mmCIF file of C-alpha atoms and ligand atoms in Angstrom:
data_model
loop_
_atom_site.group_PDB
_atom_site.id
_atom_site.type_symbol
_atom_site.label_atom_id
_atom_site.label_comp_id
_atom_site.label_asym_id
_atom_site.label_seq_id
_atom_site.Cartn_x
_atom_site.Cartn_y
_atom_site.Cartn_z
ATOM 1 C CA MET A 12 6.889 -0.159 28.828
ATOM 2 C CA ARG A 13 7.039 0.629 25.115
ATOM 3 C CA ILE A 14 10.390 1.022 23.426
ATOM 4 C CA GLY A 15 11.168 2.471 20.019
ATOM 5 C CA LEU A 16 14.013 0.641 18.243
ATOM 6 C CA THR A 17 15.329 3.060 15.674
ATOM 7 C CA GLY A 18 18.351 3.749 13.480
ATOM 8 C CA THR A 19 19.312 4.452 9.888
ATOM 9 C CA PRO A 20 18.309 1.648 7.484
ATOM 10 C CA GLY A 21 20.969 -1.089 7.546
ATOM 11 C CA VAL A 22 22.169 -0.621 11.143
ATOM 12 C CA GLY A 23 20.630 -3.947 12.228
ATOM 13 C CA LYS A 24 17.219 -3.173 13.762
ATOM 14 C CA THR A 25 15.356 -6.106 12.237
ATOM 15 C CA THR A 26 18.172 -8.525 13.068
ATOM 16 C CA VAL A 27 18.276 -7.465 16.719
ATOM 17 C CA ALA A 28 14.474 -7.348 16.948
ATOM 18 C CA SER A 29 14.188 -10.930 15.788
ATOM 19 C CA ILE A 30 16.456 -12.032 18.655
ATOM 20 C CA LEU A 31 14.590 -9.837 21.136
ATOM 21 C CA SER A 32 11.302 -11.425 20.056
ATOM 22 C CA GLU A 33 12.132 -14.342 22.390
ATOM 23 C CA HIS A 34 11.649 -11.971 25.313
ATOM 24 C CA PHE A 35 9.390 -9.136 24.221
ATOM 25 C CA THR A 36 6.489 -8.321 21.941
ATOM 26 C CA ILE A 37 7.875 -6.895 18.698
ATOM 27 C CA ILE A 38 5.868 -4.671 16.393
ATOM 28 C CA ASP A 39 7.044 -3.638 12.951
ATOM 29 C CA LEU A 40 6.325 0.077 12.555
ATOM 30 C CA VAL A 41 5.365 -0.196 8.882
ATOM 31 C CA GLU A 42 2.897 -2.991 9.664
ATOM 32 C CA LEU A 43 1.481 -0.939 12.519
ATOM 33 C CA ALA A 44 1.056 2.068 10.198
ATOM 34 C CA GLU A 45 -0.623 -0.074 7.567
ATOM 35 C CA GLU A 46 -2.987 -1.625 10.091
ATOM 36 C CA ARG A 47 -4.066 1.816 11.302
ATOM 37 C CA GLY A 48 -4.389 3.305 7.807
ATOM 38 C CA PHE A 49 -1.330 5.564 7.996
ATOM 39 C CA LEU A 50 0.696 4.002 5.207
ATOM 40 C CA GLY A 51 0.481 5.999 1.984
ATOM 41 C CA PRO A 52 1.080 4.975 -1.623
ATOM 42 C CA THR A 53 4.593 4.445 -2.960
ATOM 43 C CA SER A 54 6.324 7.801 -3.203
ATOM 44 C CA ALA A 55 8.166 8.398 -6.468
ATOM 45 C CA GLU A 56 10.840 10.335 -4.580
ATOM 46 C CA PHE A 57 11.731 7.690 -2.008
ATOM 47 C CA GLU A 58 10.659 4.555 -3.932
ATOM 48 C CA ALA A 59 8.968 3.347 -0.762
ATOM 49 C CA ARG A 60 5.567 3.653 0.871
ATOM 50 C CA GLU A 61 5.469 6.641 3.172
ATOM 51 C CA VAL A 62 4.288 6.444 6.744
ATOM 52 C CA ASP A 63 2.281 9.415 8.010
ATOM 53 C CA ILE A 64 4.257 9.292 11.217
ATOM 54 C CA GLU A 65 2.743 12.366 12.827
ATOM 55 C CA ALA A 66 -0.820 11.129 12.363
ATOM 56 C CA LEU A 67 0.150 7.648 13.556
ATOM 57 C CA SER A 68 1.890 9.091 16.581
ATOM 58 C CA SER A 69 -1.124 11.215 17.586
ATOM 59 C CA ALA A 70 -3.504 8.304 17.115
ATOM 60 C CA LEU A 71 -1.324 6.128 19.348
ATOM 61 C CA ALA A 72 -0.907 8.820 22.009
ATOM 62 C CA HIS A 73 -4.587 8.278 22.867
ATOM 63 C CA GLU A 74 -4.508 4.541 22.581
ATOM 64 C CA TRP A 75 -1.261 4.051 24.482
ATOM 65 C CA ASN A 76 -2.248 5.880 27.637
ATOM 66 C CA GLY A 77 -1.684 2.779 29.759
ATOM 67 C CA PRO A 78 1.167 0.268 29.793
ATOM 68 C CA PRO A 79 1.039 -2.760 27.452
ATOM 69 C CA GLU A 80 0.562 -6.267 28.898
ATOM 70 C CA LYS A 81 4.073 -7.231 27.928
ATOM 71 C CA ILE A 82 7.139 -5.060 27.249
ATOM 72 C CA THR A 83 6.744 -4.013 23.639
ATOM 73 C CA ILE A 84 9.385 -2.960 21.132
ATOM 74 C CA ILE A 85 8.358 -1.041 18.037
ATOM 75 C CA GLU A 86 10.954 -1.508 15.343
ATOM 76 C CA GLY A 87 11.505 0.929 12.487
ATOM 77 C CA HIS A 88 13.565 3.923 11.455
ATOM 78 C CA LEU A 89 10.760 6.332 12.467
ATOM 79 C CA SER A 90 9.916 4.670 15.774
ATOM 80 C CA HIS A 91 11.538 7.508 17.749
ATOM 81 C CA TYR A 92 8.532 9.652 16.757
ATOM 82 C CA LEU A 93 6.103 7.386 18.612
ATOM 83 C CA PRO A 94 4.954 7.993 22.191
ATOM 84 C CA CYS A 95 7.351 5.454 23.740
ATOM 85 C CA ASP A 96 8.954 5.310 27.192
ATOM 86 C CA MET A 97 12.456 4.662 25.879
ATOM 87 C CA VAL A 98 14.232 4.967 22.534
ATOM 88 C CA ILE A 99 17.030 2.598 21.544
ATOM 89 C CA VAL A 100 19.174 3.991 18.744
ATOM 90 C CA LEU A 101 21.368 1.603 16.774
ATOM 91 C CA ARG A 102 24.348 3.131 14.993
ATOM 92 C CA CYS A 103 26.874 1.868 12.454
ATOM 93 C CA GLU A 104 30.125 3.291 11.128
ATOM 94 C CA PRO A 105 29.288 4.695 7.646
ATOM 95 C CA LYS A 106 31.668 2.548 5.532
ATOM 96 C CA THR A 107 30.406 -0.591 7.233
ATOM 97 C CA LEU A 108 26.859 0.641 6.725
ATOM 98 C CA ARG A 109 27.537 1.154 3.026
ATOM 99 C CA SER A 110 28.763 -2.401 2.735
ATOM 100 C CA ARG A 111 25.683 -3.733 4.568
ATOM 101 C CA LEU A 112 23.347 -1.690 2.350
ATOM 102 C CA SER A 113 25.146 -2.739 -0.819
ATOM 103 C CA LYS A 114 23.699 -6.215 -0.295
ATOM 104 C CA ARG A 115 20.246 -4.710 -0.732
ATOM 105 C CA ASN A 116 18.569 -4.086 -3.962
ATOM 106 C CA TYR A 117 18.768 -0.301 -3.460
ATOM 107 C CA PRO A 118 19.697 2.227 -6.128
ATOM 108 C CA ASP A 119 23.043 3.961 -5.428
ATOM 109 C CA TRP A 120 21.421 7.266 -4.450
ATOM 110 C CA LYS A 121 19.421 5.527 -1.746
ATOM 111 C CA ILE A 122 22.497 3.869 -0.280
ATOM 112 C CA THR A 123 24.347 7.214 -0.306
ATOM 113 C CA ASP A 124 21.388 9.039 1.294
ATOM 114 C CA ASN A 125 21.323 6.542 4.148
ATOM 115 C CA VAL A 126 25.102 6.537 4.633
ATOM 116 C CA GLU A 127 25.081 10.360 4.768
ATOM 117 C CA TRP A 128 22.177 10.386 7.178
ATOM 118 C CA GLU A 129 24.112 8.084 9.515
ATOM 119 C CA LEU A 130 27.238 10.196 9.083
ATOM 120 C CA MET A 131 25.267 13.212 10.285
ATOM 121 C CA GLY A 132 23.957 11.419 13.362
ATOM 122 C CA GLY A 133 20.919 9.487 12.094
ATOM 123 C CA PRO A 134 17.895 9.660 14.415
ATOM 124 C CA TRP A 135 19.718 11.987 16.839
ATOM 125 C CA ASN A 136 18.907 14.770 14.383
ATOM 126 C CA GLU A 137 15.273 14.229 15.239
ATOM 127 C CA SER A 138 15.478 13.927 19.007
ATOM 128 C CA ASP A 139 13.338 16.300 21.013
ATOM 129 C CA SER A 140 13.499 17.464 24.581
ATOM 130 C CA SER A 141 10.596 15.342 25.817
ATOM 131 C CA GLY A 142 12.730 13.705 28.521
ATOM 132 C CA THR A 143 12.313 10.185 27.101
ATOM 133 C CA PRO A 144 15.713 8.457 27.466
ATOM 134 C CA TRP A 145 17.484 7.760 24.193
ATOM 135 C CA ILE A 146 20.141 5.058 24.509
ATOM 136 C CA GLU A 147 22.640 4.334 21.787
ATOM 137 C CA PHE A 148 24.354 1.078 20.777
ATOM 138 C CA ASP A 149 27.096 0.698 18.190
ATOM 139 C CA THR A 150 26.511 -2.292 15.898
ATOM 140 C CA THR A 151 29.671 -1.827 13.803
ATOM 141 C CA ASP A 152 31.861 -4.465 15.461
ATOM 142 C CA GLU A 153 29.484 -6.358 17.693
ATOM 143 C CA ILE A 154 27.311 -9.279 16.712
ATOM 144 C CA ALA A 155 23.552 -8.871 16.982
ATOM 145 C CA SER A 156 23.174 -11.398 19.821
ATOM 146 C CA LYS A 157 25.584 -9.375 22.024
ATOM 147 C CA ILE A 158 23.721 -6.177 21.228
ATOM 148 C CA SER A 159 20.414 -7.786 22.095
ATOM 149 C CA ASP A 160 21.896 -9.000 25.414
ATOM 150 C CA ARG A 161 22.937 -5.446 26.196
ATOM 151 C CA ILE A 162 19.497 -4.138 25.255
ATOM 152 C CA ILE A 163 17.821 -6.690 27.541
ATOM 153 C CA LYS A 164 20.014 -5.574 30.460
ATOM 154 C CA THR A 165 19.223 -1.949 29.729
ATOM 155 C CA ILE A 166 15.496 -2.655 29.702
ATOM 156 C CA GLU A 167 15.625 -4.746 32.879
ATOM 157 C CA ARG A 168 17.795 -2.372 34.863
ATOM 158 C CA GLY A 169 16.633 0.886 33.373
ATOM 159 C CA ALA A 170 19.178 3.338 32.093
ATOM 160 C CA LYS A 171 19.831 6.990 31.697
ATOM 161 C CA GLY A 172 19.889 8.326 28.174
ATOM 162 C CA THR A 173 23.213 8.501 26.347
ATOM 163 C CA GLU A 174 24.852 11.856 27.109
ATOM 164 C CA SER A 175 25.047 14.065 24.038
ATOM 165 C CA SER A 176 28.831 14.307 24.533
ATOM 166 C CA SER A 177 29.193 10.542 24.087
ATOM 167 C CA VAL A 178 26.895 10.148 21.092
ATOM 168 C CA LEU A 179 28.904 8.585 18.246
ATOM 169 C CA ASP A 180 30.171 11.091 15.739
ATOM 170 C CA TRP A 181 31.374 9.815 12.367
ATOM 171 C CA ALA A 182 31.890 13.310 10.954
ATOM 172 C CA GLU A 183 35.682 12.835 10.671
ATOM 173 C CA GLU A 184 35.009 10.322 7.945
ATOM 174 C CA PHE A 185 33.324 12.915 5.784
ATOM 175 C CA GLY A 186 34.906 12.999 2.353
ATOM 176 C CA ASP A 187 36.335 9.574 2.938
ATOM 177 C CA LEU A 188 33.276 7.633 1.857
HETATM 178 P P1 LIG B 227 17.741 -2.657 9.521
HETATM 179 O O1 LIG B 227 16.553 -3.439 9.954
HETATM 180 O O2 LIG B 227 18.204 -1.672 10.565
HETATM 181 O O3 LIG B 227 17.594 -1.996 8.191
HETATM 182 P P2 LIG B 227 18.982 -5.278 9.190
HETATM 183 O O4 LIG B 227 18.706 -5.945 10.472
HETATM 184 O O5 LIG B 227 18.129 -5.627 8.014
HETATM 185 O O6 LIG B 227 18.985 -3.687 9.377
HETATM 186 O O7 LIG B 227 20.514 -5.528 8.848
HETATM 187 C C1 LIG B 227 21.125 -5.006 7.677
HETATM 188 C C2 LIG B 227 22.258 -5.938 7.247
HETATM 189 O O8 LIG B 227 23.299 -5.892 8.210
HETATM 190 C C3 LIG B 227 21.843 -7.394 7.119
HETATM 191 O O9 LIG B 227 22.565 -7.930 6.033
HETATM 192 C C4 LIG B 227 22.298 -8.011 8.420
HETATM 193 O O10 LIG B 227 22.610 -9.373 8.270
HETATM 194 C C5 LIG B 227 23.529 -7.204 8.769
HETATM 195 N N1 LIG B 227 23.699 -7.009 10.220
HETATM 196 C C6 LIG B 227 22.744 -6.703 11.120
HETATM 197 N N2 LIG B 227 23.256 -6.579 12.351
HETATM 198 C C7 LIG B 227 24.577 -6.797 12.238
HETATM 199 C C8 LIG B 227 25.675 -6.806 13.167
HETATM 200 N N3 LIG B 227 25.499 -6.542 14.472
HETATM 201 N N4 LIG B 227 26.909 -7.058 12.686
HETATM 202 C C9 LIG B 227 27.094 -7.304 11.370
HETATM 203 N N5 LIG B 227 26.118 -7.325 10.450
HETATM 204 C C10 LIG B 227 24.874 -7.075 10.856
HETATM 205 MG MG1 LIG B 228 14.661 -3.553 8.994
#
């Protein structure tokens, strides 16, 4: 099984992935893109190197036609575009996210862009109807080790995707950020 671990920057993907690495193979999506030649030059707009996610995803669709040796988690905020068997979406209440991102060396506009993206639903905006289960976890008030325990249980037992009616909605906080 391959699992995409996604979420707006700052929600805690890398932190959770490092704990999960005791149990599963973890792949960093940016490293994977670089290895396969799908990482572009630094974009002036985003001040980051851009992943050609569609090309990477099609390349992997051929390569990943059988299961991996060990359960594999691909970590990165675009991992929900990859041909995975399950998508884990981490979420974080926008004000808390802002405070987490403020510890990064990001310009203000980049922090605001990410906080707004999360406010609007984050990766859920990019979900398709492929039938792959998408399962959401809220990282706002729970420590990373607890979240990783819950992810392990979900992977071991299997789970239905989060119903759209229970997907976290921070929209009430709009204007309050
Ligand atoms: P991402 O990889 O999604 O961008 P990180 O794992 O780098 O996020 O975490 C962003 C920041 O939030 C870090 O400072 C990290 O220590 C903190 N953090 C991560 N997970 C949690 C959590 N569950 N509770 C509180 N703080 C967290
Ligand atoms: Mg990260």
